[in-house]
Coordinates of C-alpha atoms in Angstrom, one line a residue:
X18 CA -38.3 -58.4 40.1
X19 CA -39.9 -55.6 38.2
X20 CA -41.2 -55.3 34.5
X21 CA -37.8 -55.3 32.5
X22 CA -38.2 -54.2 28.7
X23 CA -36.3 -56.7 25.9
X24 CA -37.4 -58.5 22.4
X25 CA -40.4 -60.5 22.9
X26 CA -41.8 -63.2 20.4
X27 CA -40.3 -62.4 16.7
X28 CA -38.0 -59.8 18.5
X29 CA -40.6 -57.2 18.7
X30 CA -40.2 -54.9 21.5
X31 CA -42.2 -56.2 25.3
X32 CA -42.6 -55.7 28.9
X33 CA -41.7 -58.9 30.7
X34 CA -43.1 -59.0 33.9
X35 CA -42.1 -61.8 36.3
X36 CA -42.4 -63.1 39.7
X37 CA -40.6 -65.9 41.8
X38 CA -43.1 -67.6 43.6
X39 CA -41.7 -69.3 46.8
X40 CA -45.0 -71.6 47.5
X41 CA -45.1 -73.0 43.8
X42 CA -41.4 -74.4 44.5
X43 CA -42.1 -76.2 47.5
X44 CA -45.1 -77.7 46.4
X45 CA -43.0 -79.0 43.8
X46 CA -40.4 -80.3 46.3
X47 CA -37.8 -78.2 45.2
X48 CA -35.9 -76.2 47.4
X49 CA -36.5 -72.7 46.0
X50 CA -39.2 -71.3 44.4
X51 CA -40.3 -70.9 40.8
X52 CA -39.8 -67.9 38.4
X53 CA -42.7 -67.3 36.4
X54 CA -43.6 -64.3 33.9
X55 CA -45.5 -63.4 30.9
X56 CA -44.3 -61.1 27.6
X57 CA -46.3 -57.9 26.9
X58 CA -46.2 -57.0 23.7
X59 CA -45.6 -53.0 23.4
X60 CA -44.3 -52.7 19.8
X61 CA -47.9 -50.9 18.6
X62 CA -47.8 -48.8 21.6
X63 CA -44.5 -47.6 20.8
X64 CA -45.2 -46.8 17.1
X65 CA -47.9 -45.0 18.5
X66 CA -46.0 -43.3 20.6
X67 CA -43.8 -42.2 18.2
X68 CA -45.9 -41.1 15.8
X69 CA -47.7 -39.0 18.4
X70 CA -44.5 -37.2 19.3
X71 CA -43.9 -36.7 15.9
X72 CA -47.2 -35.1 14.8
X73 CA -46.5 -33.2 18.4
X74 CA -43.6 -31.7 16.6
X75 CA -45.4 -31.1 13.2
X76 CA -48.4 -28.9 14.9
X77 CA -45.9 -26.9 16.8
X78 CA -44.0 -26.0 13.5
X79 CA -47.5 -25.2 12.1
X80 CA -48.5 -23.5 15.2
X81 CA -45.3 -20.9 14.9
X82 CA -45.3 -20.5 11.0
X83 CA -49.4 -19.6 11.8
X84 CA -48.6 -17.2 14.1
X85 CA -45.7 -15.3 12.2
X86 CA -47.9 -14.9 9.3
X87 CA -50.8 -13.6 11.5
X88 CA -48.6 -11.2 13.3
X89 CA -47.2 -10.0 9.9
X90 CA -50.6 -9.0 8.6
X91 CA -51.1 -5.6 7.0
X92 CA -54.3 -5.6 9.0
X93 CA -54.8 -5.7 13.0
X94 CA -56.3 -9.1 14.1
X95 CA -57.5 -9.1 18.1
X96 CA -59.5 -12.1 19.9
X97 CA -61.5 -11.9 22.8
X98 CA -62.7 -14.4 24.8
X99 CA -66.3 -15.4 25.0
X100 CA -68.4 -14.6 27.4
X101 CA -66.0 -11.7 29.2
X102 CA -64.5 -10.1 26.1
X103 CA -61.3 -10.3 27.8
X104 CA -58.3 -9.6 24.8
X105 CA -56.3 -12.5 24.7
X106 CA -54.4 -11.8 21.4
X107 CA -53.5 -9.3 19.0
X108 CA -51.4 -8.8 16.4
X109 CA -48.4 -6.3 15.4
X110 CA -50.1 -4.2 13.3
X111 CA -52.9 -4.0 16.0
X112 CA -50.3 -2.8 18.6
X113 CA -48.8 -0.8 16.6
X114 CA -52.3 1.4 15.1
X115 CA -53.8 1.3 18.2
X116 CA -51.5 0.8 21.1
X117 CA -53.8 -1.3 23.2
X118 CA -51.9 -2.9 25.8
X119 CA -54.1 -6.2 26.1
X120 CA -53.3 -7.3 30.1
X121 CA -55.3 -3.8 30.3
X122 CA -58.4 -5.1 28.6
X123 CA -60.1 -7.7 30.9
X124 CA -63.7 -7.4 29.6
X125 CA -65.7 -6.4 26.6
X126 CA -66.4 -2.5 28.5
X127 CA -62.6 -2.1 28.7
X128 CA -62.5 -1.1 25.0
X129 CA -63.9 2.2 25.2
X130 CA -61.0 3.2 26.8
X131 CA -60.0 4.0 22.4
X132 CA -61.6 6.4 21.4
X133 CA -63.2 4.8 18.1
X134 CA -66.1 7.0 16.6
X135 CA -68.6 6.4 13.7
X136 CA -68.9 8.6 10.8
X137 CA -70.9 11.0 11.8
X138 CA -68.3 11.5 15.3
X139 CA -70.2 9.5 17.4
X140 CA -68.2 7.8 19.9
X141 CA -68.8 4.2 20.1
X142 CA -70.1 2.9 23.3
X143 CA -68.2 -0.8 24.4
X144 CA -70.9 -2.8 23.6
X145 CA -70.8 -1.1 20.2
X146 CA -67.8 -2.0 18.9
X147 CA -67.7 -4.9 16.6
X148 CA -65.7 -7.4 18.8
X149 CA -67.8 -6.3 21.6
X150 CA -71.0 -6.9 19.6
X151 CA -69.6 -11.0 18.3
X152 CA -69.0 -11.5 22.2
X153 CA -72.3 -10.5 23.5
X154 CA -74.4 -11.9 20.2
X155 CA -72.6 -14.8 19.0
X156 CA -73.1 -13.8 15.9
X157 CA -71.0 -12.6 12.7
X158 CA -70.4 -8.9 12.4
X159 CA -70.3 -7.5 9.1
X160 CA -67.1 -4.9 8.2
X161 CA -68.0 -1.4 8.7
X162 CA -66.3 1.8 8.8
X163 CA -65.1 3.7 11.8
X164 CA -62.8 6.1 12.6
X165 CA -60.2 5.7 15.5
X166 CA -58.8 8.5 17.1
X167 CA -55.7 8.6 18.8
X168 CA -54.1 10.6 21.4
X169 CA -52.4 13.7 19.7
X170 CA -52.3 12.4 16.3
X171 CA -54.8 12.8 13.2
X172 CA -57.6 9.9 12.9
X173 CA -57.7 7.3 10.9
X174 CA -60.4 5.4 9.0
X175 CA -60.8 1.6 9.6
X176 CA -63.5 -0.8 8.0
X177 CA -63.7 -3.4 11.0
X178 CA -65.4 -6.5 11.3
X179 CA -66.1 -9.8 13.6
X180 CA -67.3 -13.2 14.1
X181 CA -67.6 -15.6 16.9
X182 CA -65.4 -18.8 16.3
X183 CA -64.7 -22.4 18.4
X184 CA -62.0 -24.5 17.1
X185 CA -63.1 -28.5 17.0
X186 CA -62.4 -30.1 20.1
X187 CA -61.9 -26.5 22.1
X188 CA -64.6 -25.9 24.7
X189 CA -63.4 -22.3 24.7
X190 CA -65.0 -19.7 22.7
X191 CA -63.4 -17.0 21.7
X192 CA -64.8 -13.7 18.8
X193 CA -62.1 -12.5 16.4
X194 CA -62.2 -8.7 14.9
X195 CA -60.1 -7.6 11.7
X196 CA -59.5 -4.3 11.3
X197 CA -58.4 -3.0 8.0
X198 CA -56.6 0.2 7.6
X199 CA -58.7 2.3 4.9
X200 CA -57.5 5.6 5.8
X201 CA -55.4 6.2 2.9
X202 CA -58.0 5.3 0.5
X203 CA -60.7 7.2 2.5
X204 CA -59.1 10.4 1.2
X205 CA -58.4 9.8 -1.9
X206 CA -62.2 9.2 -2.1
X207 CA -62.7 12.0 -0.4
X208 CA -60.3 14.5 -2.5
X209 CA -61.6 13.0 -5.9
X210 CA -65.1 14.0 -4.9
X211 CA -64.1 17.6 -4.0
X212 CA -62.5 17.7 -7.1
X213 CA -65.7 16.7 -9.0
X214 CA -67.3 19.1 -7.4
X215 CA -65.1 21.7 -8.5
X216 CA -65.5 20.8 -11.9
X217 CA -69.0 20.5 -12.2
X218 CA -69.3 24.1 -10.6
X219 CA -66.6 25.5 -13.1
X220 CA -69.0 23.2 -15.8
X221 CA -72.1 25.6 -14.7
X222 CA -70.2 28.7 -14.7
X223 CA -69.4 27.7 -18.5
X224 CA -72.7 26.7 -19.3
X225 CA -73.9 29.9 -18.1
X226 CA -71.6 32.7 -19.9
X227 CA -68.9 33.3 -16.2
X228 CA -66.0 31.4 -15.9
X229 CA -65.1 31.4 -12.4
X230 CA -61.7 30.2 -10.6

């Protein structure tokens, strides 16, 4: 017979595993053989097995609470994989803004497909953009501003920065870029200075006898 499961010892939980063994019984001068069998006791591997299926079910609550508060971030999160670049995950707010389609973007020189720019208006080569440059380095890159241009709409200004990261216990490496959404407060900037400008002109023209409008 096979291993059959039942209370072993103080009723804890065991594998018996038994045998008849023909030989033993005639040696014995009895006319069939002799059943013998030993009790394994499993009760610690079953805790453990239950506690494991249990902390199973624990990370994948985690995992899916993680990911809806990732993918509801007011800023666009994308991660590459180390060494090829490749996008592997990006966020609403990153689809949405840019519109990247990531089964598109299978290494690092894929992303100057966007049309992201410094700025002065220089258009960033692949190996200059941010996530690009944490792939290839390996090292932190800090936030700096760009300005993405999209197809048929007005830009937009982005601070945007990266850093290289390996989860313990994960051989893989992967580079994660955050791109926050500055545009807004770029021109505010941008019309308070004007305005400053206006009024220290007007402030000359004052000081010097001419009002001017």
């Amino acid at each position: 017979p096979g291993p059959m499961q039942r209370p072993c010892g103080f009723g804890r939980a065991g594998h018996v595993v038994a045998a008849l063994d023909d030989d033993a019984g005639r040696d014995r001068g009895r006319g069939h053989g002799v059943l013998s069998g030993v009790c394994v006791d499993i009760h610690d591997i079953k805790v453990l097995a239950e506690e494991r299926e249990q902390l199973q079910r624990e990370v994948a609550v985690l995992r899916l609470r993680f990911d809806a508060i990732i993918d509801q971030m007011p800023s666009g999160v994308f991660v590459a994989e180390v060494p090829s670049g490749k996008l592997i995950y990006q966020n609403q707010k990153a689809r949405r803004i840019f519109g990247t389609n990531q089964d598109e973007i299978a290494t690092y020189a894929d992303y100057a497909r966007t049309d992201v720019r410094d700025p002065d208006g220089r258009r960033l080569s692949a190996h200059e953009f941010p996530l690009a440059e944490a792939v290839i380095t390996g090292q932190p890159v800090p936030a700096r501003e760009v300005v993405f241009h999209p197809p048929g709409a007005a830009p937009r200004y982005f601070r945007v920065g990266a850093t290289p990261v390996q989860a313990d216990g994960d051989e893989r490496r992967m580079a994660v870029a955050v791109a926050n959404d500055i545009d807004d407060l770029k021109r505010m900037h941008e019309s308070l200075r004007a305005e400053k400008e206006r009024a220290e002109v007007t402030l000359r023209a004052i000081s010097n006898g001419v009002v001017t409008t």
